[in-house]
CSV table of C-alpha atoms and ligand atoms in Angstrom, one decimal:
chain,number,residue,atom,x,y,z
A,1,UNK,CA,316.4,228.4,205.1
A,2,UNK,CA,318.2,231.8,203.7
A,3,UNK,CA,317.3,232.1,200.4
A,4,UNK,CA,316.1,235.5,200.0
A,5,UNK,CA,314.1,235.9,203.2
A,6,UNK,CA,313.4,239.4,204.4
A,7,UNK,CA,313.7,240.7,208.0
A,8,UNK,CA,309.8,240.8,207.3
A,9,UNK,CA,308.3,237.8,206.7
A,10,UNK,CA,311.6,235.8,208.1
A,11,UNK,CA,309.3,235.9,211.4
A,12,UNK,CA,307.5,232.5,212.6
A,13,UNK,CA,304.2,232.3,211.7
A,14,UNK,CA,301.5,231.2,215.1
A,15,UNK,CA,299.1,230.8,212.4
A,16,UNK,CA,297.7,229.1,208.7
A,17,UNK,CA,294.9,229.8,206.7
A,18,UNK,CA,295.8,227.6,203.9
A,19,UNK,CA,293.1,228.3,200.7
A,20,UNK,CA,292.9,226.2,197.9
A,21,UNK,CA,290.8,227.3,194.8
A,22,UNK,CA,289.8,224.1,192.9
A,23,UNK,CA,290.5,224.1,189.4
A,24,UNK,CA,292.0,228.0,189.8
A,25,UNK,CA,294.8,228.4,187.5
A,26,UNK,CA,295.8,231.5,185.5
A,27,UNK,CA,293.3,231.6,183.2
A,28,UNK,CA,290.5,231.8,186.0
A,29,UNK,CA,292.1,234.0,188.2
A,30,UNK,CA,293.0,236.7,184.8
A,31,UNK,CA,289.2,236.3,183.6
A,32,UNK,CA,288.3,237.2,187.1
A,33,UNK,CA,290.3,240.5,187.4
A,34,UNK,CA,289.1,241.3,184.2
A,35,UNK,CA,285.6,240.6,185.3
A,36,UNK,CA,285.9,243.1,188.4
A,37,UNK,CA,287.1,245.9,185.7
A,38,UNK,CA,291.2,245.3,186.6
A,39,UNK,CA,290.7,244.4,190.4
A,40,UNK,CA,292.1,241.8,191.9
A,41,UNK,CA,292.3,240.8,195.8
A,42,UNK,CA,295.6,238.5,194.7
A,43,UNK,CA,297.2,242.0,193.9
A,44,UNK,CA,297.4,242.0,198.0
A,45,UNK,CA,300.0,239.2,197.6
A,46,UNK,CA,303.9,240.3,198.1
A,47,UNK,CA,305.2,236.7,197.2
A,48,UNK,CA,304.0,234.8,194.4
A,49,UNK,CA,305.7,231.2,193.3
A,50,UNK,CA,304.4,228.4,190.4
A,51,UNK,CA,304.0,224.8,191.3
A,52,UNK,CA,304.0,221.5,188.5
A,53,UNK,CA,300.7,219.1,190.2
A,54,UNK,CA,301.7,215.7,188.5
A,55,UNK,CA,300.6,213.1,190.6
A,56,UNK,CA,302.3,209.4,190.7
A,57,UNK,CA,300.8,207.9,188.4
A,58,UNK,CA,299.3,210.9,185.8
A,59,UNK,CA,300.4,213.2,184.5
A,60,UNK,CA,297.2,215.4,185.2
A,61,UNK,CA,296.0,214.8,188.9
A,62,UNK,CA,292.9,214.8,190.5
A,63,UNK,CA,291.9,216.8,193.5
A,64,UNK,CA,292.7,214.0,196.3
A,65,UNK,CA,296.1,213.4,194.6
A,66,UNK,CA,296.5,217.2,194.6
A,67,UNK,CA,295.4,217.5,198.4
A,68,UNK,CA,297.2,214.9,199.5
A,69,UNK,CA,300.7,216.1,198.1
A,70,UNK,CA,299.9,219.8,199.9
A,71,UNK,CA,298.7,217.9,203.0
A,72,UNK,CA,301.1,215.2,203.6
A,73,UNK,CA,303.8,216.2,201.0
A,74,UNK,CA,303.9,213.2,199.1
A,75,UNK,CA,303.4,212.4,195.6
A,76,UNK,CA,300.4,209.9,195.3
A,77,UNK,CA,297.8,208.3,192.8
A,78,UNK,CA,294.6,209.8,191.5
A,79,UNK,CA,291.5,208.9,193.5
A,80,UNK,CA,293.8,208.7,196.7
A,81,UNK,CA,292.9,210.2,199.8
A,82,UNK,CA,295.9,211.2,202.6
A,83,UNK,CA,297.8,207.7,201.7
A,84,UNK,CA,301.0,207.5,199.5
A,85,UNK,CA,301.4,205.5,196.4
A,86,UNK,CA,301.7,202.3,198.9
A,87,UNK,CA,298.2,203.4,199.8
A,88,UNK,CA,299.8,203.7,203.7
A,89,UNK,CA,298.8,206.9,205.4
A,90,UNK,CA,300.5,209.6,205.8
A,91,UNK,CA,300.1,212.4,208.5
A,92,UNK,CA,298.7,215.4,207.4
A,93,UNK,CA,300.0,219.2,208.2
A,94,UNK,CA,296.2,219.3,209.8
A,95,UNK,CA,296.6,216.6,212.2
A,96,UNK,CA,300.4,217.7,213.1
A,97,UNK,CA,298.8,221.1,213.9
A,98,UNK,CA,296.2,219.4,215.8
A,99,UNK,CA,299.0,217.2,217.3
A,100,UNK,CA,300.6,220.7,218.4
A,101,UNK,CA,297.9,222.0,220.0
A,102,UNK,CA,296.8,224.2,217.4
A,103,UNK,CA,292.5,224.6,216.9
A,104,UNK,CA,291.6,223.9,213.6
A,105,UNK,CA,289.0,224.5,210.9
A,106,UNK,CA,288.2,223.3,207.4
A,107,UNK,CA,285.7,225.9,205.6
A,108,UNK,CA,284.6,224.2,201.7
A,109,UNK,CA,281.6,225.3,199.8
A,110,UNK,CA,281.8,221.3,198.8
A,111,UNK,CA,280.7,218.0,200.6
A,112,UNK,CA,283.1,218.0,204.0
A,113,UNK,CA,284.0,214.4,202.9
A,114,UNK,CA,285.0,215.9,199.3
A,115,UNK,CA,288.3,214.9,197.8
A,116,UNK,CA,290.4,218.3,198.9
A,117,UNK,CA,289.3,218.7,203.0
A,118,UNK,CA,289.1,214.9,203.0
A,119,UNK,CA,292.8,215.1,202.1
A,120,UNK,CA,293.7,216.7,205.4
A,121,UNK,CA,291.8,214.4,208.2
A,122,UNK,CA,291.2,211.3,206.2
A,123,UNK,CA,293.3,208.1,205.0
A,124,UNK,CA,291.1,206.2,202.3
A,125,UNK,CA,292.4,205.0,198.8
A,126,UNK,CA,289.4,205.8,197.1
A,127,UNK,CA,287.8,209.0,197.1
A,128,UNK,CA,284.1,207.9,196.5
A,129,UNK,CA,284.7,206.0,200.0
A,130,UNK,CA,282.2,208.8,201.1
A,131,UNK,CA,280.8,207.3,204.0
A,132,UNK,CA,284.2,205.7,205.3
A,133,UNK,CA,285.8,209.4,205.0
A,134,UNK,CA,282.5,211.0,207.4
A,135,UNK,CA,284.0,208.3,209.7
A,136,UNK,CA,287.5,210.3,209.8
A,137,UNK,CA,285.6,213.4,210.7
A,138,UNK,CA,284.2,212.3,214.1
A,139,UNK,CA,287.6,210.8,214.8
A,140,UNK,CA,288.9,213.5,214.4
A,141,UNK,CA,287.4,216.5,216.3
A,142,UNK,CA,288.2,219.5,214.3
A,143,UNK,CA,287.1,222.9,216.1
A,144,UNK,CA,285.1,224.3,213.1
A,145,UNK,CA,283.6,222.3,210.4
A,146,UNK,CA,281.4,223.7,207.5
A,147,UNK,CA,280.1,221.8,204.1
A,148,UNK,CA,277.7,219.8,202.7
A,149,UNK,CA,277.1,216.2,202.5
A,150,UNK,CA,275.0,215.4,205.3
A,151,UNK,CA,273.7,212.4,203.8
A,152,UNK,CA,276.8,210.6,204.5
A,153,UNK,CA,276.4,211.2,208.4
A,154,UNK,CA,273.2,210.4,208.8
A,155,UNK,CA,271.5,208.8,205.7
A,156,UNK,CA,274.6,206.0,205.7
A,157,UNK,CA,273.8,202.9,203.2
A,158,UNK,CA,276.5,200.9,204.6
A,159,UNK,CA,276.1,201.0,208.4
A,160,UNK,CA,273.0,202.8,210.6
A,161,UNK,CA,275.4,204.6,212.1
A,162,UNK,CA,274.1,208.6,212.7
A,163,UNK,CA,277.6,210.1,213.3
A,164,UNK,CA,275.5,213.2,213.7
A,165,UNK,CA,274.3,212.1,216.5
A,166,UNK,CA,277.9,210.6,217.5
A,167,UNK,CA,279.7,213.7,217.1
A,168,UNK,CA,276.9,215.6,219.0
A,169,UNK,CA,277.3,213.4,221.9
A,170,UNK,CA,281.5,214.0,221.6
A,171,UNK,CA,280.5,217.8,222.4
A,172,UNK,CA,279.7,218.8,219.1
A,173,UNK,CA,277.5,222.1,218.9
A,174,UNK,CA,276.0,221.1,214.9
A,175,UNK,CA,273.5,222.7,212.7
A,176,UNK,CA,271.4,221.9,210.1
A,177,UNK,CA,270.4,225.3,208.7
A,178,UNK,CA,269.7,225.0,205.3
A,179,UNK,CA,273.1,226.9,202.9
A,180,UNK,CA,270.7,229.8,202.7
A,181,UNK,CA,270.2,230.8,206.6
A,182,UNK,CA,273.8,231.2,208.4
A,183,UNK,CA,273.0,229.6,211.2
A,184,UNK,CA,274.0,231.8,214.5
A,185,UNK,CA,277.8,231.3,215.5
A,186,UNK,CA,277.8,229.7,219.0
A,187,UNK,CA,280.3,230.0,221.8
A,188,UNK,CA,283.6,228.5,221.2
A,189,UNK,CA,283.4,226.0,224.6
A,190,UNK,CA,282.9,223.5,221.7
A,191,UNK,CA,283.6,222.3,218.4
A,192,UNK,CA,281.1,223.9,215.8
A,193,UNK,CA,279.9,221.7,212.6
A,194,UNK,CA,277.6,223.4,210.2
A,195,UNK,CA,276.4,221.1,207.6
A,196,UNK,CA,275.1,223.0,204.9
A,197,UNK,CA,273.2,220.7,202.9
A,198,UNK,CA,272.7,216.6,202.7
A,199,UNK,CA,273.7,216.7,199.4
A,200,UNK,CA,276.8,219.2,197.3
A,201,UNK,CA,276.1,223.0,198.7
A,202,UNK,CA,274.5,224.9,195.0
A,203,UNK,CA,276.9,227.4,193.5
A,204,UNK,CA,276.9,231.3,194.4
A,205,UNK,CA,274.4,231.7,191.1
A,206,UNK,CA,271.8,229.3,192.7
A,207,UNK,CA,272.3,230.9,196.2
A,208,UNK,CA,274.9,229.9,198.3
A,209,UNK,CA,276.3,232.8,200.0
A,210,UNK,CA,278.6,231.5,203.0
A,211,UNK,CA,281.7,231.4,201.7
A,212,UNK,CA,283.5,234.6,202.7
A,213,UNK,CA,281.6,234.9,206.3
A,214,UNK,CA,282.2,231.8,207.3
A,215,UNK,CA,285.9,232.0,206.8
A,216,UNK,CA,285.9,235.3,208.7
A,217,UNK,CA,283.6,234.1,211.3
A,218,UNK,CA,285.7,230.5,211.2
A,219,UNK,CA,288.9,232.2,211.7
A,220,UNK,CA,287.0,234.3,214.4
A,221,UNK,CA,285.7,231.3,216.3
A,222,UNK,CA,289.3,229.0,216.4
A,223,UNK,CA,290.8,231.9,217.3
A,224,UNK,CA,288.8,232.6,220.3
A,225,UNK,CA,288.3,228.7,221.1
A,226,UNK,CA,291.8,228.4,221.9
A,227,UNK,CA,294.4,231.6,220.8
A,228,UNK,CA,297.7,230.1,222.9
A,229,UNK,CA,299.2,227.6,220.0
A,230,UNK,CA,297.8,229.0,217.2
A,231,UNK,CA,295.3,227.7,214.2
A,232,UNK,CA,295.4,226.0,211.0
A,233,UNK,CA,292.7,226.6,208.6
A,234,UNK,CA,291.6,225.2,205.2
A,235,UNK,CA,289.2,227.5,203.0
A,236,UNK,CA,288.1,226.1,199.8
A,237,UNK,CA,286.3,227.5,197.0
A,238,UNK,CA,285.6,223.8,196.0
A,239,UNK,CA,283.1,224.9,192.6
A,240,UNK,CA,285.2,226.5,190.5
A,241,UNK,CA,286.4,223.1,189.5
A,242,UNK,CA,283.0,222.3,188.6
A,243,UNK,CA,281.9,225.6,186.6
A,244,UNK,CA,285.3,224.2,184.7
A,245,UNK,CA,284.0,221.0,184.0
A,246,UNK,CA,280.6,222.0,182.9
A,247,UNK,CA,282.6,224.9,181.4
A,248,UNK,CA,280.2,227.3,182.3
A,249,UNK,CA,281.6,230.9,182.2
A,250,UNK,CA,278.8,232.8,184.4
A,251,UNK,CA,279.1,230.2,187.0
A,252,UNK,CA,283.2,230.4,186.8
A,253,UNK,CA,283.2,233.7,187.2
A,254,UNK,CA,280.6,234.1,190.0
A,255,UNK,CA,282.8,231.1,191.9
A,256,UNK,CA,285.9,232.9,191.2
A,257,UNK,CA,284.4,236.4,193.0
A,258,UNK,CA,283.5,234.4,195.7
A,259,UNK,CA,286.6,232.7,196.5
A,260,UNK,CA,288.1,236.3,196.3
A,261,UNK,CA,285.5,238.2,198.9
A,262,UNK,CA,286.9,234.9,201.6
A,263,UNK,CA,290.7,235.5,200.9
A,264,UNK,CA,289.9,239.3,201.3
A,265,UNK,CA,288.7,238.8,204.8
A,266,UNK,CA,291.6,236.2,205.5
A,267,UNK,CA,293.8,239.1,204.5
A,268,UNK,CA,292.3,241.6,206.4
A,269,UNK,CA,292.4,239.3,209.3
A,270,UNK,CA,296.1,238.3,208.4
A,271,UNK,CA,297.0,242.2,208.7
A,272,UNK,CA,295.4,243.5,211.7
A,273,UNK,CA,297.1,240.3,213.3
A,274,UNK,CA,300.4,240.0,212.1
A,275,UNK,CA,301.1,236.3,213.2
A,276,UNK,CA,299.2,234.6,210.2
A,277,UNK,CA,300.8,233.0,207.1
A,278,UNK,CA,298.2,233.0,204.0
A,279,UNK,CA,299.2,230.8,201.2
A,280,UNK,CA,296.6,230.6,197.8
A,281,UNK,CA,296.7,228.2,195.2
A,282,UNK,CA,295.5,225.3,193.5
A,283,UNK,CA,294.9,221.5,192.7
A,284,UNK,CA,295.1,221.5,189.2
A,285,UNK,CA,293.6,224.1,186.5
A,286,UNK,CA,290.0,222.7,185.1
A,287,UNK,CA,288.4,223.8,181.4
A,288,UNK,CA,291.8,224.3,180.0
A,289,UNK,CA,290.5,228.2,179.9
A,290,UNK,CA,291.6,230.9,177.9
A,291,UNK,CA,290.5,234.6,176.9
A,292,UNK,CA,289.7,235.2,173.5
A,293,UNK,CA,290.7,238.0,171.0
A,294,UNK,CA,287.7,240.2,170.8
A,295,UNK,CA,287.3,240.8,174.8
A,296,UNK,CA,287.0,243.3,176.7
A,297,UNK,CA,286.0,244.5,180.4
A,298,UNK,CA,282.5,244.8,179.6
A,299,UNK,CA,282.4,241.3,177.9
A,300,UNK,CA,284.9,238.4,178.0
A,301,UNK,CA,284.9,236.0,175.6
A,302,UNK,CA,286.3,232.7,177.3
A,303,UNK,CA,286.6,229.4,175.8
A,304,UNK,CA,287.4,226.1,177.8
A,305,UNK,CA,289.4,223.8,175.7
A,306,UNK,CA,288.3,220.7,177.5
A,307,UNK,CA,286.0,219.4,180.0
A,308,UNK,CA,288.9,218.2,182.4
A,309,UNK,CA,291.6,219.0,184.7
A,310,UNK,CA,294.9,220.0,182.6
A,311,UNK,CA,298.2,219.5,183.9
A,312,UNK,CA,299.9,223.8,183.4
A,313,UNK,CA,301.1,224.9,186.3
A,314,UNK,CA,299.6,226.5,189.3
A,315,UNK,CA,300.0,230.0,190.9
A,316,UNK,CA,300.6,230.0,194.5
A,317,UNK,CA,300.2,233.4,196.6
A,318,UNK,CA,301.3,233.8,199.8
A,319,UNK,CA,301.4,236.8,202.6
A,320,UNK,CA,302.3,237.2,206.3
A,321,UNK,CA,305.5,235.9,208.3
A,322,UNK,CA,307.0,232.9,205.8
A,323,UNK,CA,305.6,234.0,202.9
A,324,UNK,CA,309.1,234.4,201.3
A,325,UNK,CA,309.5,230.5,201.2
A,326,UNK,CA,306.4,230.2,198.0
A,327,UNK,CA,308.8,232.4,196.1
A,328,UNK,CA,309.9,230.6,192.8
A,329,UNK,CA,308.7,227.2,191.0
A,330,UNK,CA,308.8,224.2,192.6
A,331,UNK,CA,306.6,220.9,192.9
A,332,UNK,CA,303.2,220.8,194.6
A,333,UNK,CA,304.9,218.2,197.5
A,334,UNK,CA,306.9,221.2,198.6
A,335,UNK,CA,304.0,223.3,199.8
A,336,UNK,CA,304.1,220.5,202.7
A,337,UNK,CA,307.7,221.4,203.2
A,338,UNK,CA,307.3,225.1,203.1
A,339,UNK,CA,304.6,225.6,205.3
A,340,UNK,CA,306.5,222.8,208.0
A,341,UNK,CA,309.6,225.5,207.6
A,342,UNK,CA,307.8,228.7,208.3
A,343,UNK,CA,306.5,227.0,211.3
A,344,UNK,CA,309.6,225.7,212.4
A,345,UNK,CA,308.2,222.1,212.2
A,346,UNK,CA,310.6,219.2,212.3
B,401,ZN,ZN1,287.7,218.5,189.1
């Protein structure tokens, strides 16, 4: 609990905004600074650490073995959703905030029932269990909820259920708008699900635009829905993962800004407050990226080495009261640990 914490950030944080860039390792995050001529919002970061992602049973994980060990801090198998290797389920830092008292959000530019958010409200071995994760979701009556994937709510193959309708009848205020026309924010009496699209949300080069508002308006509207115990939030820029895959460079970098604009405004909030813990990182790198000799500013020359995950390790940023506990390099499980310290959790 001493190990080089400063007066600072020894503080308790009251709350998390926990951000996750999928597939955001070094590489990504260098060809980005580069890409805003040497700018960088992760220069805003006083404590930076590196984390190994293994899972338990590869040695390059997937995104719901990755979620899982930051969410219940336990190593797990690829495919899994919040359940350990025994495929039991394990509570998740979401639901113990929830458990707390604490509002919550989950903010993705993803399905909502996509491997990293499922990761904190869901217990499912299999992450195509699409439908069966949705289910989770109305169980569990998070305060502000924005992604795609409607389809798996109301279009269900498996059961006629409209958990649409379900949820609206459990209070939920939802909307439909279309990813391209922010619907209007209402009051924060009850929970709030936007659901951007039935199907994945396009990336920022074929017009999504939410990201970084609705983190500052999601942060905004837990905040004001219920300010006494605090909030946990989960922010994911969820497609630069898949501009790895198809290792496509415009796309990556466009993702990559994007991500950026949303943890600027969760640091901006983070500052004026001074009660918020920020943590950054990743799943896994994707694309196996680097920067070629013959860049510069004006024109990068990146080449992705595969059209996979790859197993370096990950940078994790972190700012606010506990941020000293990310200093250093340690396993991915121990991000559950940390942020359970900085809170005090036992
Ligand atoms: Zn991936």
């Amino acid at each position: 609990m001493t190990y080089g914490v400063s007066q600072e950030t020894a503080k308790r944080p009251k709350n998390i905004i926990f951000m996750v860039g999928d597939g955001m390792g070094l590489g990504q995050i260098t060809a980005s600074m580069y890409a805003q001529r040497n700018k960088t919002v992760f220069d805003r970061f006083p404590v930076t650490g590196l984390m190994t992602t293994q899972s338990s049973n590869h040695l390059i994980t997937d995104s719901g073995a990755g979620a899982t060990a930051f969410s219940c801090g336990c190593k797990t198998f690829n495919g899994a959703i919040g359940v350990n290797a025994k495929k039991h389920p394990c509570p998740t830092l979401l639901e113990t905030a929830d458990s707390l008292g604490m509002a919550t959000g989950i903010v993705v530019t993803c399905s909502i029932t996509h491997a990293t958010p499922a990761s904190f409200y869901a217990h499912v071995p299999e992450r195509a269990s699409m439908e069966e994760i949705a289910v989770w979701l109305v169980q569990n009556r998070i305060d502000f909820l924005i992604g795609g994937g409607g389809k798996y709510f109301n279009k269900r193959t498996k059961d006629k259920r409209n958990l649409v309708q379900e949820m609206e009848k459990t209070g939920y205020q939802v909307s439909t708008n279309r990813y391209d026309s922010i619907p209007k924010i209402p009051g924060t009496e009850r929970p709030f699900f936007w659901i951007t699209s039935e199907e994945e949300p396009p990336s920022v080069l074929k017009g999504r635009t939410f990201l970084p508002e609705m983190t500052q308006k999601g942060i905004s509207f837990i905040q004001k829905r219920d300010n006494s115990r605090g909030f946990f939030m989960v922010v994911e820029g969820s497609q630069i993962d898949w501009a790895g895959h198809s290792n496509d460079k415009l796309t990556l970098i466009a993702e990559m800004a994007d991500f950026e604009k949303a943890i600027a405004n969760a640091l901006d909030f983070a500052k004026k407050d001074g009660e918020t813990l920020v943590v950054v990182t990743a799943d896994h790198e994707t694309g196996g990226m680097s920067i070629l000799q013959g860049s510069n500013l004006d024109s990068l020359d990146l080449k992705f080495t595969s059209k996979g995950h790859t197993a370096s390790m990950i940078p994790v940023f972190a700012y606010g009261p506990g941020a000293d506990f990310f200093n250093g390099i340690y396993d991915n499980t121990d991000i559950f640990y940390k942020i359970k310290k900085a809170m005090g959790w036992n």
